[in-house]
Tab-separated table of C-alpha atoms (C1' of nucleotides) in Angstrom:
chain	number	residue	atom	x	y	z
A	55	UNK	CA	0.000	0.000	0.000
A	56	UNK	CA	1.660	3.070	-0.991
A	57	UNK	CA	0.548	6.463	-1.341
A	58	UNK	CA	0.709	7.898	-4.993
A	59	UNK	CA	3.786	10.403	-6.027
A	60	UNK	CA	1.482	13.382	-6.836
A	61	UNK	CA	0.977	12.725	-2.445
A	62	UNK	CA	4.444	14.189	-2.275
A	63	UNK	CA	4.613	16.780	-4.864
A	64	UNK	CA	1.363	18.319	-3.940
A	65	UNK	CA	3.246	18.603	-0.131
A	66	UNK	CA	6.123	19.934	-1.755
A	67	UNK	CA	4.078	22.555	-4.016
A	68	UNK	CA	1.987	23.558	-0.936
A	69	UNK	CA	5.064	24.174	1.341
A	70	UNK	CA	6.496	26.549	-1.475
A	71	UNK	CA	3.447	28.293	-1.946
A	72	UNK	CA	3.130	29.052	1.364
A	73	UNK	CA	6.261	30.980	1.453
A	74	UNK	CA	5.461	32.936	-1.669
A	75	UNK	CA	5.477	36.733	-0.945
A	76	UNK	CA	1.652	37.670	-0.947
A	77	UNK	CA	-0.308	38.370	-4.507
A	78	UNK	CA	2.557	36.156	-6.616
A	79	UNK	CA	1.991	33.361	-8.306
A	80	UNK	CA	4.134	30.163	-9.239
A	81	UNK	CA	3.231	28.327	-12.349
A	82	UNK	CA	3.228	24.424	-13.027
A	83	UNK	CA	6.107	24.668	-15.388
A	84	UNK	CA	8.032	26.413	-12.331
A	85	UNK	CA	6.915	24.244	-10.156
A	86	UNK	CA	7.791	21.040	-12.275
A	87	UNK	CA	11.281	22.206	-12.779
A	88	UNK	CA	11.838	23.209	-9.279
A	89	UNK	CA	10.799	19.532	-7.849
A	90	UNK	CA	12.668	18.165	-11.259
A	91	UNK	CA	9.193	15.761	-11.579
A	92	UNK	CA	6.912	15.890	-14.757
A	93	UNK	CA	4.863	18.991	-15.389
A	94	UNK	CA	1.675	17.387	-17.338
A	95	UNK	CA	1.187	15.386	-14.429
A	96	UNK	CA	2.089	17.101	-11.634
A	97	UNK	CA	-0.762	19.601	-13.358
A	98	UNK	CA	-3.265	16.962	-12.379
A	99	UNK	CA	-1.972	17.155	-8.796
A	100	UNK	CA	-2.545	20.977	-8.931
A	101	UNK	CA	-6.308	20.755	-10.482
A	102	UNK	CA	-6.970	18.321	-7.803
A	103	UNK	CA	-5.797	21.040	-4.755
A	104	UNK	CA	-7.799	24.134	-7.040
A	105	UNK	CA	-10.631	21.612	-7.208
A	106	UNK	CA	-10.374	21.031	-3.358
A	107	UNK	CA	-10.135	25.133	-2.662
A	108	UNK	CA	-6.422	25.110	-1.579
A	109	UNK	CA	-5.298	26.403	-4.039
A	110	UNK	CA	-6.692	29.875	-6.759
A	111	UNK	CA	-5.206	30.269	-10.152
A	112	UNK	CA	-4.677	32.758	-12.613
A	113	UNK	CA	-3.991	32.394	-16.689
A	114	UNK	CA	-1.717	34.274	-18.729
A	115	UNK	CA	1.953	34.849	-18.396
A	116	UNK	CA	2.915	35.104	-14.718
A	117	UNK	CA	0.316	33.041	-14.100
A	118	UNK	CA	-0.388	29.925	-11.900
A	119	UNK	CA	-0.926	28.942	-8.513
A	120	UNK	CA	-1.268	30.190	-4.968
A	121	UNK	CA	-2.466	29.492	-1.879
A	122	UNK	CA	-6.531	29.981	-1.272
A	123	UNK	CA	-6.157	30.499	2.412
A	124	UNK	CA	-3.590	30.780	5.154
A	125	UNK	CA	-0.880	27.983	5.545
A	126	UNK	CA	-2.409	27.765	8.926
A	127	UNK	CA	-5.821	27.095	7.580
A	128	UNK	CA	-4.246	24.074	4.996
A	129	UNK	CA	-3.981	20.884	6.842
A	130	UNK	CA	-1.808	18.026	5.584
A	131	UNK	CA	-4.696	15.862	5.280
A	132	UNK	CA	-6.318	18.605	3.117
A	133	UNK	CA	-3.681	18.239	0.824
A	134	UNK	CA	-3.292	14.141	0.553
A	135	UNK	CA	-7.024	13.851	0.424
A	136	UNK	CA	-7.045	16.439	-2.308
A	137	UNK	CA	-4.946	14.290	-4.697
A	138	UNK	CA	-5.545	10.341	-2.869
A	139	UNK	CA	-9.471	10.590	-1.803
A	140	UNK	CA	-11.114	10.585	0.918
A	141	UNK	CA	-11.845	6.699	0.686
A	142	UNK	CA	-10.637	4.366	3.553
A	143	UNK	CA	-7.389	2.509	2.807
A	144	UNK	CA	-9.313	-0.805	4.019
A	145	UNK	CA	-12.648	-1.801	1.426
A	146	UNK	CA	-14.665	-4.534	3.955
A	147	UNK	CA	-16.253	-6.742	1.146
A	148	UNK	CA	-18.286	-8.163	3.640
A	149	UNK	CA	-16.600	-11.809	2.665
A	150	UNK	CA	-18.512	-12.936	5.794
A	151	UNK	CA	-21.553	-13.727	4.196
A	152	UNK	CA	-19.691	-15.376	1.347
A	153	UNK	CA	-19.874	-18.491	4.528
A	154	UNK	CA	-21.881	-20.995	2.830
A	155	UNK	CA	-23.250	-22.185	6.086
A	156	UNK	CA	-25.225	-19.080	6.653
A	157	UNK	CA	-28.700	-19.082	5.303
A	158	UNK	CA	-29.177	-17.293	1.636
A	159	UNK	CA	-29.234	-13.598	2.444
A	160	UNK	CA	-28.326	-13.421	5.889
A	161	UNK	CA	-27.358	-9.856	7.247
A	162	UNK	CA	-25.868	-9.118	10.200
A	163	UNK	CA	-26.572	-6.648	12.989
A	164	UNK	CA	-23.717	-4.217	12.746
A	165	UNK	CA	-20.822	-3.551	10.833
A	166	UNK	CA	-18.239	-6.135	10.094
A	167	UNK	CA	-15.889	-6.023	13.524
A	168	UNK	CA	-12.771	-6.575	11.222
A	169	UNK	CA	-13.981	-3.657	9.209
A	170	UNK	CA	-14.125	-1.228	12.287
A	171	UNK	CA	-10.625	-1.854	13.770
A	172	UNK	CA	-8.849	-0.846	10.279
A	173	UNK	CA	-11.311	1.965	10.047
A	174	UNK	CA	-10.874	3.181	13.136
A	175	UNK	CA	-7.048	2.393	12.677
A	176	UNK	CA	-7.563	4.846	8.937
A	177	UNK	CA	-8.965	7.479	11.190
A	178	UNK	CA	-6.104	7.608	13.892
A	179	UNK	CA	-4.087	8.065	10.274
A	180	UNK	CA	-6.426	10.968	9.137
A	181	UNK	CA	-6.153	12.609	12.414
A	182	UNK	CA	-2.848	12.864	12.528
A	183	UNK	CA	-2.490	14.615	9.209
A	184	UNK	CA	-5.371	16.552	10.214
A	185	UNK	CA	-3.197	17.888	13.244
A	186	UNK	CA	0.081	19.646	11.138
A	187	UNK	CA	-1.210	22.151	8.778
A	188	UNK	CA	1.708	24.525	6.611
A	189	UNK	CA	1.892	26.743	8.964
A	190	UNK	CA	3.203	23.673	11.416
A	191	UNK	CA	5.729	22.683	8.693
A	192	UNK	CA	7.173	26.395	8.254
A	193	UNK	CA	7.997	26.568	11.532
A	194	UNK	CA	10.366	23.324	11.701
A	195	UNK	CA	11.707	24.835	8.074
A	196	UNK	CA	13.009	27.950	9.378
A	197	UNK	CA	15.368	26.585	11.779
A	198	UNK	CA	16.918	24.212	8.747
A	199	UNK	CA	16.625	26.763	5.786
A	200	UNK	CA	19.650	28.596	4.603
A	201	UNK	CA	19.193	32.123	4.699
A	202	UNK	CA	20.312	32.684	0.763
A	203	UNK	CA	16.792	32.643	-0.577
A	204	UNK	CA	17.814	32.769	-4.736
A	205	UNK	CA	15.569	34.733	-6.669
A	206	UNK	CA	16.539	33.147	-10.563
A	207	UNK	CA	15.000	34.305	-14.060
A	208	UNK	CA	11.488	32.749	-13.440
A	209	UNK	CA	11.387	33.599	-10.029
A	210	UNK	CA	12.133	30.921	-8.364
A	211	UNK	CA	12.108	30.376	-4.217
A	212	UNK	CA	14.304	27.906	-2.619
A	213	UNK	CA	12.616	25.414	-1.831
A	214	UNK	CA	11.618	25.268	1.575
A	215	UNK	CA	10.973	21.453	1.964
B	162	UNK	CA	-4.122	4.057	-1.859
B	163	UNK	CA	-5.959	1.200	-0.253
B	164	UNK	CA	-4.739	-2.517	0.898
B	165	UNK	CA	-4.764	-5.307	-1.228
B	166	UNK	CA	-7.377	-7.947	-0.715
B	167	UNK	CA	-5.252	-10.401	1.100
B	168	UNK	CA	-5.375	-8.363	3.943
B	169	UNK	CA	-8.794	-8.776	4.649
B	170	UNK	CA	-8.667	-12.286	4.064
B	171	UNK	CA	-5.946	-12.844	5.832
B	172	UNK	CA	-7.795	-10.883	9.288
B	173	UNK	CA	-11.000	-13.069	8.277
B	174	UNK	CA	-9.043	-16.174	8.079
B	175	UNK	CA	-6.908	-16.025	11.629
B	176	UNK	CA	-10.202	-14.948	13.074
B	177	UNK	CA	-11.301	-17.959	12.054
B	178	UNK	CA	-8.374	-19.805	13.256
B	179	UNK	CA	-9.242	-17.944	16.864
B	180	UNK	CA	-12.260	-19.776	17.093
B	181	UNK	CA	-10.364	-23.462	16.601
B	182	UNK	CA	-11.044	-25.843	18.690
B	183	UNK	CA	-7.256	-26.774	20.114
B	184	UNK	CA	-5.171	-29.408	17.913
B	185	UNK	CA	-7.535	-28.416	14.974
B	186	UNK	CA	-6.566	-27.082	11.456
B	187	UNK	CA	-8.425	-25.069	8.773
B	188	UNK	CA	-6.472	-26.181	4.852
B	189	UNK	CA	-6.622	-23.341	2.448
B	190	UNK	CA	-9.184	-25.057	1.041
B	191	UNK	CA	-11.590	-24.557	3.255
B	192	UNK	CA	-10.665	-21.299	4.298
B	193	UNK	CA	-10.608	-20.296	0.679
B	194	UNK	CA	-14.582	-21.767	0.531
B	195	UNK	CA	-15.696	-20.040	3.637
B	196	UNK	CA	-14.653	-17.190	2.526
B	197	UNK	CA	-15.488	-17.689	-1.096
B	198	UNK	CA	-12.147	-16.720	-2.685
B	199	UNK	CA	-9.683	-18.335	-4.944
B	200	UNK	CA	-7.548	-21.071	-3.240
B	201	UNK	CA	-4.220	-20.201	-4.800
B	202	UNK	CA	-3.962	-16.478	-4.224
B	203	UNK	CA	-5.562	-16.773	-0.499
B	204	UNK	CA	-2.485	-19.464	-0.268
B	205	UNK	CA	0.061	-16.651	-0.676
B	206	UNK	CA	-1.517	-14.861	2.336
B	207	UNK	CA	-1.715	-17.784	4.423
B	208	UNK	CA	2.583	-18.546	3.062
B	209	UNK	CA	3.087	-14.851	4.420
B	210	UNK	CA	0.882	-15.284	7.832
B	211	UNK	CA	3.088	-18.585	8.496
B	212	UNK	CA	6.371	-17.128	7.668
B	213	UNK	CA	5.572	-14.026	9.983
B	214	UNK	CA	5.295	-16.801	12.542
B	215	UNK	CA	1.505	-16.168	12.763
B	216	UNK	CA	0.043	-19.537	12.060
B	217	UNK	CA	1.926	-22.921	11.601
B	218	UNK	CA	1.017	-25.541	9.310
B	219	UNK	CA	0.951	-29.496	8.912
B	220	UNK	CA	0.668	-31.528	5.875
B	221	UNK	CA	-1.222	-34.343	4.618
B	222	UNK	CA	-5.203	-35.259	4.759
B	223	UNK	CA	-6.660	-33.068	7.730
B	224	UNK	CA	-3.686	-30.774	7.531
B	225	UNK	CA	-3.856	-26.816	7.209
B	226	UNK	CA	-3.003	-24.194	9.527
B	227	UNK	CA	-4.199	-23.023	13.246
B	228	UNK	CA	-2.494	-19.941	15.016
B	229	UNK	CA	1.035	-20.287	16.345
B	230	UNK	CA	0.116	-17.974	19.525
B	231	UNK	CA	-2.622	-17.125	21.379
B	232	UNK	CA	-5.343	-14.429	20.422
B	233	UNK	CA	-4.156	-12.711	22.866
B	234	UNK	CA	-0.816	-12.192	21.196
B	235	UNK	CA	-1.331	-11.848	17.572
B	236	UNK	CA	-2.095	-8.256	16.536
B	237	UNK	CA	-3.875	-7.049	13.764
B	238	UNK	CA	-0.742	-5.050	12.982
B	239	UNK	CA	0.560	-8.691	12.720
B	240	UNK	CA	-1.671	-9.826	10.161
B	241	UNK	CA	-1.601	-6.587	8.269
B	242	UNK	CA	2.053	-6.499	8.136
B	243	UNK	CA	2.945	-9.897	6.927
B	244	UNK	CA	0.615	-9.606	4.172
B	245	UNK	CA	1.186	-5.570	2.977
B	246	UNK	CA	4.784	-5.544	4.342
B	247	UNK	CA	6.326	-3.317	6.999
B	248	UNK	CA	7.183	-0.040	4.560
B	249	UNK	CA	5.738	3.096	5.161
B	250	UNK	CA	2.844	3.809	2.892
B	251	UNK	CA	4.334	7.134	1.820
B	252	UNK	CA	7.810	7.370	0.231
B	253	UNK	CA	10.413	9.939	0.462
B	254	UNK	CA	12.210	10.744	-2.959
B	255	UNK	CA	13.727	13.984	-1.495
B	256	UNK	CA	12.504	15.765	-4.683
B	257	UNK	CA	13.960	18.988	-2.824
B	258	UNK	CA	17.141	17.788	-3.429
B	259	UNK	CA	15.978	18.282	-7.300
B	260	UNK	CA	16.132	22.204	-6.738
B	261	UNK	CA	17.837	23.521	-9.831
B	262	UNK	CA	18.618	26.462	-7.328
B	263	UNK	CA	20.866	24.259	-5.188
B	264	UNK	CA	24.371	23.824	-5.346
B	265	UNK	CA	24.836	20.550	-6.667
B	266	UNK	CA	25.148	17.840	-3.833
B	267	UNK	CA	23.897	19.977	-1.328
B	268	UNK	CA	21.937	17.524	1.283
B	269	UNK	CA	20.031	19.122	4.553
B	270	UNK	CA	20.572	18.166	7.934
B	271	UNK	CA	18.077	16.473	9.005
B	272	UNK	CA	14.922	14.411	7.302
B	273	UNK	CA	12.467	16.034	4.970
B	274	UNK	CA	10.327	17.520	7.434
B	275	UNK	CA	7.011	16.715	5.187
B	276	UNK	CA	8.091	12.793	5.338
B	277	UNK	CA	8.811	13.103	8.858
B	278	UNK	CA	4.957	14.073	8.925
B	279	UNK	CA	3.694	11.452	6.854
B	280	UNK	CA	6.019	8.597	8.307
B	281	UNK	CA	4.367	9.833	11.992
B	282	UNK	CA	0.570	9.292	10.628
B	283	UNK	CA	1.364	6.257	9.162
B	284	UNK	CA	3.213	5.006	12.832
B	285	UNK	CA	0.175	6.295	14.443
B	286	UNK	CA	-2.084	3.983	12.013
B	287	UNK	CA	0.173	1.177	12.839
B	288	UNK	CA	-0.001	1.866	16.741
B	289	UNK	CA	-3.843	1.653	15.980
B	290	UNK	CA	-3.808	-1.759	14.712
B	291	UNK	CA	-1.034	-2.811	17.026
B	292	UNK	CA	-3.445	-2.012	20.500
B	293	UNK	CA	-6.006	-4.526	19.168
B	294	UNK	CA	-5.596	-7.968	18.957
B	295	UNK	CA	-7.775	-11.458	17.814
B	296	UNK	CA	-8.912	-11.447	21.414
B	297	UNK	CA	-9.829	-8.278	21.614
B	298	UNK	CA	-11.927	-9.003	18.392
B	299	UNK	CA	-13.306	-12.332	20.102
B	300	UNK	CA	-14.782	-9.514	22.522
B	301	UNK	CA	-16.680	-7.650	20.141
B	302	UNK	CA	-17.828	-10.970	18.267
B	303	UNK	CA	-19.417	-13.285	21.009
B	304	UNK	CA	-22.305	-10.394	21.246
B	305	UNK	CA	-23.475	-10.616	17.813
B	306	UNK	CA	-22.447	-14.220	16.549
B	307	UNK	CA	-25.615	-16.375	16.032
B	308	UNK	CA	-25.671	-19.178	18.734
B	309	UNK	CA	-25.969	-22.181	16.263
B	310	UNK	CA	-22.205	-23.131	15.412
B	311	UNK	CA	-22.594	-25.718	12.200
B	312	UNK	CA	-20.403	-28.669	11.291
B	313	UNK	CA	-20.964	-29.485	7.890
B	314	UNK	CA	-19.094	-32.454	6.820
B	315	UNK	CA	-15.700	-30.390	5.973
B	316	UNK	CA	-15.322	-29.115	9.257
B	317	UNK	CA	-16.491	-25.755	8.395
B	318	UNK	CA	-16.955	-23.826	11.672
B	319	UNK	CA	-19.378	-20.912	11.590
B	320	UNK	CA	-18.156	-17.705	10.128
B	321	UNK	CA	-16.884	-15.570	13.440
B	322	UNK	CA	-16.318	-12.326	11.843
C	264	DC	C1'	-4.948	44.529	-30.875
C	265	DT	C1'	-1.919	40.813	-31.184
C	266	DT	C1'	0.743	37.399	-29.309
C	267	DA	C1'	2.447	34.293	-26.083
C	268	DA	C1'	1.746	32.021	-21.756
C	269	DT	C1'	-1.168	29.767	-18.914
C	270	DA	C1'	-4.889	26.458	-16.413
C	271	DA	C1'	-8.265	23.038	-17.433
C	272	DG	C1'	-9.235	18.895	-18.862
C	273	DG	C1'	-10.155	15.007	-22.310
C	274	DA	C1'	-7.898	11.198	-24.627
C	275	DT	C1'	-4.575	7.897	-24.789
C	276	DA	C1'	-0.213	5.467	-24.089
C	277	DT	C1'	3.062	3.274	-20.964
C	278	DT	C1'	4.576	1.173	-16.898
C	279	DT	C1'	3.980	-1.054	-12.611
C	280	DA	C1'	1.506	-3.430	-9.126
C	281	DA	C1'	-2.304	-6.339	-7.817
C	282	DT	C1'	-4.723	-10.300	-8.699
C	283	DA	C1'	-5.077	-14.870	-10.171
C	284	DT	C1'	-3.875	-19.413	-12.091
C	285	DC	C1'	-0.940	-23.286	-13.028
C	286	DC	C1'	2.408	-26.535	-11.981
C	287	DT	C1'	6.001	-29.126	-9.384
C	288	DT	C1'	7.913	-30.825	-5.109
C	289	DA	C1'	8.113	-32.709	-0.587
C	290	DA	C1'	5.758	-34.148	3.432
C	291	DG	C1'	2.130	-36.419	6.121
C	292	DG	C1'	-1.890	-39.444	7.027
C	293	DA	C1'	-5.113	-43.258	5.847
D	243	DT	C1'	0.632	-47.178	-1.707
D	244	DC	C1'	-2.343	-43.460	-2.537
D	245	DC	C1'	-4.423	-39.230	-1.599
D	246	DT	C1'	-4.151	-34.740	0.538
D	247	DT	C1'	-1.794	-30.964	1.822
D	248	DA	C1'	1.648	-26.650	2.233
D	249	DA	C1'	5.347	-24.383	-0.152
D	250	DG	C1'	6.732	-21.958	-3.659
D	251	DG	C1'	8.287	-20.937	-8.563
D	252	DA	C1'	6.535	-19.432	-12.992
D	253	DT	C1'	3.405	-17.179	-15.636
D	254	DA	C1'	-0.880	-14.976	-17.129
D	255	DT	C1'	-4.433	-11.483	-16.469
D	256	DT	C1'	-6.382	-7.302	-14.819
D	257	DA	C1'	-6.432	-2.892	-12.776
D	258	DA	C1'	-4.142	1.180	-11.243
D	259	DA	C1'	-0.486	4.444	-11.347
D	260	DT	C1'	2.249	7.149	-14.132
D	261	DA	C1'	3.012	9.877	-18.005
D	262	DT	C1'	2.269	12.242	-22.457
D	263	DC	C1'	-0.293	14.626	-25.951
D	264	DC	C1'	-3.591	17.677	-27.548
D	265	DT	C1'	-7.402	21.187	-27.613
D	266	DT	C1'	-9.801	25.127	-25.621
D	267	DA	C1'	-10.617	29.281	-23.204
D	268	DT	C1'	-8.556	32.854	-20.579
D	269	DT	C1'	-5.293	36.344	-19.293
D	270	DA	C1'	-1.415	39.442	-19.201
D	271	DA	C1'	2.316	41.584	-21.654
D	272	DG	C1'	4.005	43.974	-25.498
DNA sequence: CTTAATAAGGATATTTAATATCCTTAAGGA
DNA sequence: TCCTTAAGGATATTAAATATCCTTATTAAG
């Protein structure tokens, strides 16, 4: 079980967005080169965080991406769910009635117990991502971060991450 | 991102195995028609539960597997982990390290601080499934498991789960 | 006003992993 | 001796992840 790629470039793009100076914007092809990781596909990553309101774009030439709220308001599990889904890592497909020593049709009263444990184990999982947003992240960056912050031709940021 | 199905089999399977009476064994045969599944691939599962040192196995007519421990000591982090493996479901490829902006070679201090995020949700999933174990399940079971255990000529024992 | 750059997204190809089957071997019980 | 079983190697099949290509509408810069 392994989360997808676009899991960790989505982080990645978040945690340099979040350290953009206010009103600029970083576009995919930036963003690709920066992370050295395929633009056309990290692009999908991006719709998905515009789709799930992390994110605002702009067309045109200096256009892109930035943040849709504050890095304290973007939670990691904001971001993974954004590109992974909000689906549980465990599917129950109720094999227990597949028993073909239970009557035809035969329904239990509650949920399968297996099912619950690795749900409730997929929760403890969500919660914890749900407990470190950007802002979180920025502040174990700035004690690692060297202070030359290079400002190249496209305007790129050193990467925080 | 989700587990594969030998995971749930597997849980179904040593809950199964749980319920034994002592000295008995369930073949992956049987355990593959209880749970309606195909023999071979639930076989791999089973393979993985033994060599974890989950279940052992005999050979020969009546042969098949029963637990190697008690309930009480096989987690469901057990089962999960000798099917799905022990890696961390999200992988670190240090794309900051792709930076154009960096000198070439450069390498941080310490760990990617978004990993080190990700790698703590998934230990707290795992200390989820680790603080429940086939007894505990047992627990949960005895209140909603039908009173009429069947025999059928296989040895089938009712569904627990 | 024109041109180039961009996000959005549909379509499709490629690669990898999951799922499943088949077969052989060695061991154990009737 | 014969049948049943676990173990495991080899291979096929299917689904998902990864990646590329292309078109369209929008926007800013010149």
């Amino acid at each position: 079980m392994q989360l997808r790629n676009q899991v960790e470039w989505a982080l990645h793009c978040c945690s340099v967005l979040a350290g953009l100076p206010a009103g600029r914007y970083l576009s995919t092809k930036v963003l690709a080169e920066l992370h050295g990781v395929p633009k056309e596909y990290l692009s999908k990553a991006l719709q998905g965080l515009s789709q799930a309101g992390l994110v605002e774009s702009t067309l045109g030439p200096s256009g892109g991406y930035r943040l849709a709220k504050t890095p304290g308001q973007i939670t990691f599990l904001d971001i993974v769910e954004a590109v992974e889904g909000k689906t549980s890592s465990f599917v129950c497909d109720n094999i227990r009635y597949n028993n073909p020593c239970l009557r035809k049709g035969y329904r239990a009263d509650g949920a399968c117990a297996i099912a619950q444990v690795m749900w409730d184990a997929d929760q403890a999982w969500r919660d914890k991502l749900r407990s470190v947003s950007l802002a979180d992240l920025g502040k174990t960056l700035r004690k690692t971060v060297p202070a030359d912050i290079l400002d190249k031709t496209q305007g790129w940021v050193l990467e925080r991450s």
